[in-house]
mmCIF file of C-alpha atoms in Angstrom:
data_model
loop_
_atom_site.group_PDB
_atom_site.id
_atom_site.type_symbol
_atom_site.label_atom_id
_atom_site.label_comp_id
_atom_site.label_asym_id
_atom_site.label_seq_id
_atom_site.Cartn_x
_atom_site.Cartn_y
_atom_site.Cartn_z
ATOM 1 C CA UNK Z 1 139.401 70.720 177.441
ATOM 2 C CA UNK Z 2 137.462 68.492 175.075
ATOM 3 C CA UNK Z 3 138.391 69.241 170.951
ATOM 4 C CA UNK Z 4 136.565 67.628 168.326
ATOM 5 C CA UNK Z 5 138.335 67.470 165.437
ATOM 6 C CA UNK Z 6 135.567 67.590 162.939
ATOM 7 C CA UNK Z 7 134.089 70.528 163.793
ATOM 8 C CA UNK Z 8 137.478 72.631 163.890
ATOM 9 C CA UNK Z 9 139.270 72.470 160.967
ATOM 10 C CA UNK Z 10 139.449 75.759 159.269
ATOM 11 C CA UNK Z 11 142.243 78.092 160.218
ATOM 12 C CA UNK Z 12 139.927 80.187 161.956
ATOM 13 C CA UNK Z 13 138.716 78.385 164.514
ATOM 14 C CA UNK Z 14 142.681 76.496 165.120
ATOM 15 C CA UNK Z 15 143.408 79.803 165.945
ATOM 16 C CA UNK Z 16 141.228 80.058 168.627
ATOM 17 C CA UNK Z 17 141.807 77.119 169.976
ATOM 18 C CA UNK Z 18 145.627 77.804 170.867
ATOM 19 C CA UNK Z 19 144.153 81.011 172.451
ATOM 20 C CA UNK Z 20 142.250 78.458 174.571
ATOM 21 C CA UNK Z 21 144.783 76.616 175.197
ATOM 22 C CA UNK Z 22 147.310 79.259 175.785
ATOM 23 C CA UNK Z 23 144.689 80.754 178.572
ATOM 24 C CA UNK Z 24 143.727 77.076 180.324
ATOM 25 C CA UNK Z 25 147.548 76.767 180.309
ATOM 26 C CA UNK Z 26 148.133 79.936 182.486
ATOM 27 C CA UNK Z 27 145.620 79.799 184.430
ATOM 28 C CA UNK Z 28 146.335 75.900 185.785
ATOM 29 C CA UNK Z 29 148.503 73.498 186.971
ATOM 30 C CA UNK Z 30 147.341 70.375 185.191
ATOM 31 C CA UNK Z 31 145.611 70.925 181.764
ATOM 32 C CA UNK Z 32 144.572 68.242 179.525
ATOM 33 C CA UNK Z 33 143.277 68.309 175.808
ATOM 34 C CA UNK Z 34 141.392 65.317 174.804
ATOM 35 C CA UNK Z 35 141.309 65.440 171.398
ATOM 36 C CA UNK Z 36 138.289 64.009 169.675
ATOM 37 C CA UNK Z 37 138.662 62.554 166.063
ATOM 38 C CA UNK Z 38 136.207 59.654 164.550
ATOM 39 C CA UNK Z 39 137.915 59.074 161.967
ATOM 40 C CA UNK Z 40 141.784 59.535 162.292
ATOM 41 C CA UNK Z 41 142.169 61.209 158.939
ATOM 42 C CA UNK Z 42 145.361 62.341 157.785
ATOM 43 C CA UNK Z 43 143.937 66.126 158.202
ATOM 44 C CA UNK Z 44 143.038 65.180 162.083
ATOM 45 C CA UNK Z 45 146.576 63.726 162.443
ATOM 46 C CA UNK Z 46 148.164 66.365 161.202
ATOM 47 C CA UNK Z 47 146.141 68.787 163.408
ATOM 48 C CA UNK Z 48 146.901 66.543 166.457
ATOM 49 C CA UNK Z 49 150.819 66.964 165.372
ATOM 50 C CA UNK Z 50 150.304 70.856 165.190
ATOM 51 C CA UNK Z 51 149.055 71.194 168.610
ATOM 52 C CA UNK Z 52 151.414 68.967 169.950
ATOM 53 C CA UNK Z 53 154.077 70.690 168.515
ATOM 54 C CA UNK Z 54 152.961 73.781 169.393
ATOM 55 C CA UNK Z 55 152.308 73.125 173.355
ATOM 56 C CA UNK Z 56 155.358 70.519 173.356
ATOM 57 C CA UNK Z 57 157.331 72.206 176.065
ATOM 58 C CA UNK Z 58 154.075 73.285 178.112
ATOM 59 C CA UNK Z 59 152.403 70.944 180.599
ATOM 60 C CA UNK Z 60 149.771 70.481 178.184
ATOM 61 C CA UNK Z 61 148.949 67.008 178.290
ATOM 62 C CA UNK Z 62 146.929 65.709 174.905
ATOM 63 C CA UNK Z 63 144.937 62.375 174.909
ATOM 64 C CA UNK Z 64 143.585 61.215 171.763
ATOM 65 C CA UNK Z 65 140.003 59.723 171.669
ATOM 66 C CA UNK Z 66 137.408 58.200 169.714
ATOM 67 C CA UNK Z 67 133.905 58.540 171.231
ATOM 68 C CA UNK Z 68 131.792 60.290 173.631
ATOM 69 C CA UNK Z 69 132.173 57.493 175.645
ATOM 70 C CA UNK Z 70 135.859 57.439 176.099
ATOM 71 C CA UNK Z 71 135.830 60.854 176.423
ATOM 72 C CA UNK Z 72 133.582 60.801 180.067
ATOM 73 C CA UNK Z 73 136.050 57.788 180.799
ATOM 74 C CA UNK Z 74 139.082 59.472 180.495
ATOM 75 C CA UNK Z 75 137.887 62.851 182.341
ATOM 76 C CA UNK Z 76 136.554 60.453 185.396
ATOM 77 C CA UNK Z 77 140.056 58.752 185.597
ATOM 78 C CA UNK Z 78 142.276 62.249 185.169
ATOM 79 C CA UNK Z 79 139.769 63.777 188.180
ATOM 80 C CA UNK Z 80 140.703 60.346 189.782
ATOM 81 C CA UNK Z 81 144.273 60.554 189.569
ATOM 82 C CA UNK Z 82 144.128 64.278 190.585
ATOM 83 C CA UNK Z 83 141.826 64.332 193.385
ATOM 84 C CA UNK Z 84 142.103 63.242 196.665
ATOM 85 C CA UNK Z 85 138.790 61.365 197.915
ATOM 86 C CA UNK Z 86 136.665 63.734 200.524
ATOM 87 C CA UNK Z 87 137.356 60.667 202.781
ATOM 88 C CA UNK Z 88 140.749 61.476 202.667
ATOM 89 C CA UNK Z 89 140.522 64.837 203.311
ATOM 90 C CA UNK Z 90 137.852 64.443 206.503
ATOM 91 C CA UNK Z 91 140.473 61.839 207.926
ATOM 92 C CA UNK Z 92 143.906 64.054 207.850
ATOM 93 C CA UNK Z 93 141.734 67.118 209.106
ATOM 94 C CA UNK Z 94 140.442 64.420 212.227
ATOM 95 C CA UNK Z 95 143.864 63.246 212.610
ATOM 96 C CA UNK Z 96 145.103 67.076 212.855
ATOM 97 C CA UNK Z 97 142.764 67.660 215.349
ATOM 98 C CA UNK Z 98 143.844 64.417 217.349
ATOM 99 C CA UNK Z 99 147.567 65.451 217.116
ATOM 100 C CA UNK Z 100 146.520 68.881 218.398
ATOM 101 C CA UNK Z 101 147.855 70.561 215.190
ATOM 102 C CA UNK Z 102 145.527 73.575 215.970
ATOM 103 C CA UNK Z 103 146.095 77.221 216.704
ATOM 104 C CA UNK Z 104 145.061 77.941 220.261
ATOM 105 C CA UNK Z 105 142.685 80.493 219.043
ATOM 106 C CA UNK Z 106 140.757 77.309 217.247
ATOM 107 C CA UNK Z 107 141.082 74.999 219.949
ATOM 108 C CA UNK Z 108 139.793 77.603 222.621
ATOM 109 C CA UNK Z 109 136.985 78.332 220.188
ATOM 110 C CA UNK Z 110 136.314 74.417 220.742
ATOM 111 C CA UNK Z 111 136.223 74.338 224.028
ATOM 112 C CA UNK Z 112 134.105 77.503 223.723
ATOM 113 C CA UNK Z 113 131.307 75.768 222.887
ATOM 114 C CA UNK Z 114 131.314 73.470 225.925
ATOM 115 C CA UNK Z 115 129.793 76.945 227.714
ATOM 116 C CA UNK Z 116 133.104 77.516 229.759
ATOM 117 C CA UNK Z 117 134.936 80.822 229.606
ATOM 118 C CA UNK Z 118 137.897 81.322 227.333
ATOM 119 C CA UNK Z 119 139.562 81.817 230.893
ATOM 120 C CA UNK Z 120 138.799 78.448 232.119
ATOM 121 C CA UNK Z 121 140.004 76.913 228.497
ATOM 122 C CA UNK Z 122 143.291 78.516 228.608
ATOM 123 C CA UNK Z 123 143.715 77.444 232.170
ATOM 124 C CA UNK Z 124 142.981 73.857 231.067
ATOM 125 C CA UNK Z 125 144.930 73.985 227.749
ATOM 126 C CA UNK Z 126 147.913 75.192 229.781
ATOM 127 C CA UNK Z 127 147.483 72.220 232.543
ATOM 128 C CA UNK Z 128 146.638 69.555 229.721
ATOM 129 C CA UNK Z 129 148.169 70.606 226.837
ATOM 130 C CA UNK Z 130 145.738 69.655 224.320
ATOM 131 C CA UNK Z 131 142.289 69.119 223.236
ATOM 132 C CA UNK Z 132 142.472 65.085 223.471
ATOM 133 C CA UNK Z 133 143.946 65.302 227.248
ATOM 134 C CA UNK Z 134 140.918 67.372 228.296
ATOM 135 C CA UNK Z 135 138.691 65.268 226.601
ATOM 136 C CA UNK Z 136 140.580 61.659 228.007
ATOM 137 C CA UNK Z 137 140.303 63.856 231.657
ATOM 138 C CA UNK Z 138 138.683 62.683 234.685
ATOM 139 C CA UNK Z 139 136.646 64.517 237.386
ATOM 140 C CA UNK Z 140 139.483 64.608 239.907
ATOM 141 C CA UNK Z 141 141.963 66.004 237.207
ATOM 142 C CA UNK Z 142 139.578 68.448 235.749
ATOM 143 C CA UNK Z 143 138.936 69.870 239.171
ATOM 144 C CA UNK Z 144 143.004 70.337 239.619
ATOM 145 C CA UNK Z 145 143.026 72.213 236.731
ATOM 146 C CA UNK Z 146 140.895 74.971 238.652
ATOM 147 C CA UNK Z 147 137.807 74.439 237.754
ATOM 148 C CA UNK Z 148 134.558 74.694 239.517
ATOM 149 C CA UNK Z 149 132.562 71.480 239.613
ATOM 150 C CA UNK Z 150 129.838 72.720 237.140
ATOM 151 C CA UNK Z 151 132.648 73.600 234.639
ATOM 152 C CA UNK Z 152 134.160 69.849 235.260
ATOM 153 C CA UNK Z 153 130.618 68.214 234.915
ATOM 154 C CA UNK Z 154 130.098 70.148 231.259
ATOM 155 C CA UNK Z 155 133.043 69.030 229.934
ATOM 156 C CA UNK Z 156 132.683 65.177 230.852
ATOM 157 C CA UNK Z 157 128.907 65.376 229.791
ATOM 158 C CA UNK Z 158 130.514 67.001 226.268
ATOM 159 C CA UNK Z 159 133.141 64.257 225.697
ATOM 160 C CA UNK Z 160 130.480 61.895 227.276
ATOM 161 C CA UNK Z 161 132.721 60.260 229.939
ATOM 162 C CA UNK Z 162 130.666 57.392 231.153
ATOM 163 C CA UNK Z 163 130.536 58.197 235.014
ATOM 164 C CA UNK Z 164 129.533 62.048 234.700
ATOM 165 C CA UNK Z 165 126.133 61.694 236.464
ATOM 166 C CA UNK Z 166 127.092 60.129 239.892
ATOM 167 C CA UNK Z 167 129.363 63.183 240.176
#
């Protein structure tokens, strides 16, 4: 929440403010208050103290500022700190999938969209185990599992396996 001191200092509007605050706190985990002041007067100190007082035992966390400037700084580097890159997030969900952290019902639905029937993926899961063992499978093994040789040729031309054609 961005305060500027300047334009709130009657009693009034202070009072909305830790109505604001009160709210932002219960409704989140992390809540910050940069509080704008210019000038630093003794008036803008003393309504920094009075907030801070007030929200001391809270996880209110109040950063003093200056400018505009500092302002977009300091809200770039707190959604920094808090935020985990969409990198990130793509790589642990590609790593889940590689370490066969999903439900069956998701990795059937996978293997769904090869065109083979949810029978033929359960037989598979059950003789492979996971999603990266069907896709690191070869003809011969694929055809072990029970499957016909159109079924085998649609998953190697999926995961392109490099010898598919000449089968």
């Amino acid at each position: 929440m961005l305060f500027d001191a300047q334009h709130h200092l009657n009693d009034v509007m202070f009072q909305e403010l830790f109505c604001r605050v009160e709210k932002m706190l219960a409704q989140h985990r992390n809540c910050f208050l940069l509080f704008m002041s210019s000038m630093h007067t003794e008036k803008e100190v003393g309504l920094f103290e009075a907030i801070q007082s007030r929200f001391l035992s809270s996880q209110l966390q109040m950063l003093p500022i200056c400018s505009d400037e500092e302002a977009f700084q300091c809200m770039v580097n707190i959604a920094k700190a808090l935020h985990k890159p969409t990198s990130a997030t793509l790589q642990a969900r590609l790593d889940n999938l590689l370490q066969g952290q999903w439900s069956e019902t998701q990795r059937i639905a996978a293997l769904r969209t090869i065109g083979i029937s949810e029978h033929e993926c359960r037989t598979l899961l059950d003789a492979l185990g996971s999603l990266q063992s069907v896709s690191e499978a070869d003809f011969d093994t694929l055809l072990n599992c029970g499957l016909d040789k159109e079924s085998c040729q649609r998953i190697l031309k999926f995961f392109n396996y490099h010898n598919y054609e000449t089968l």
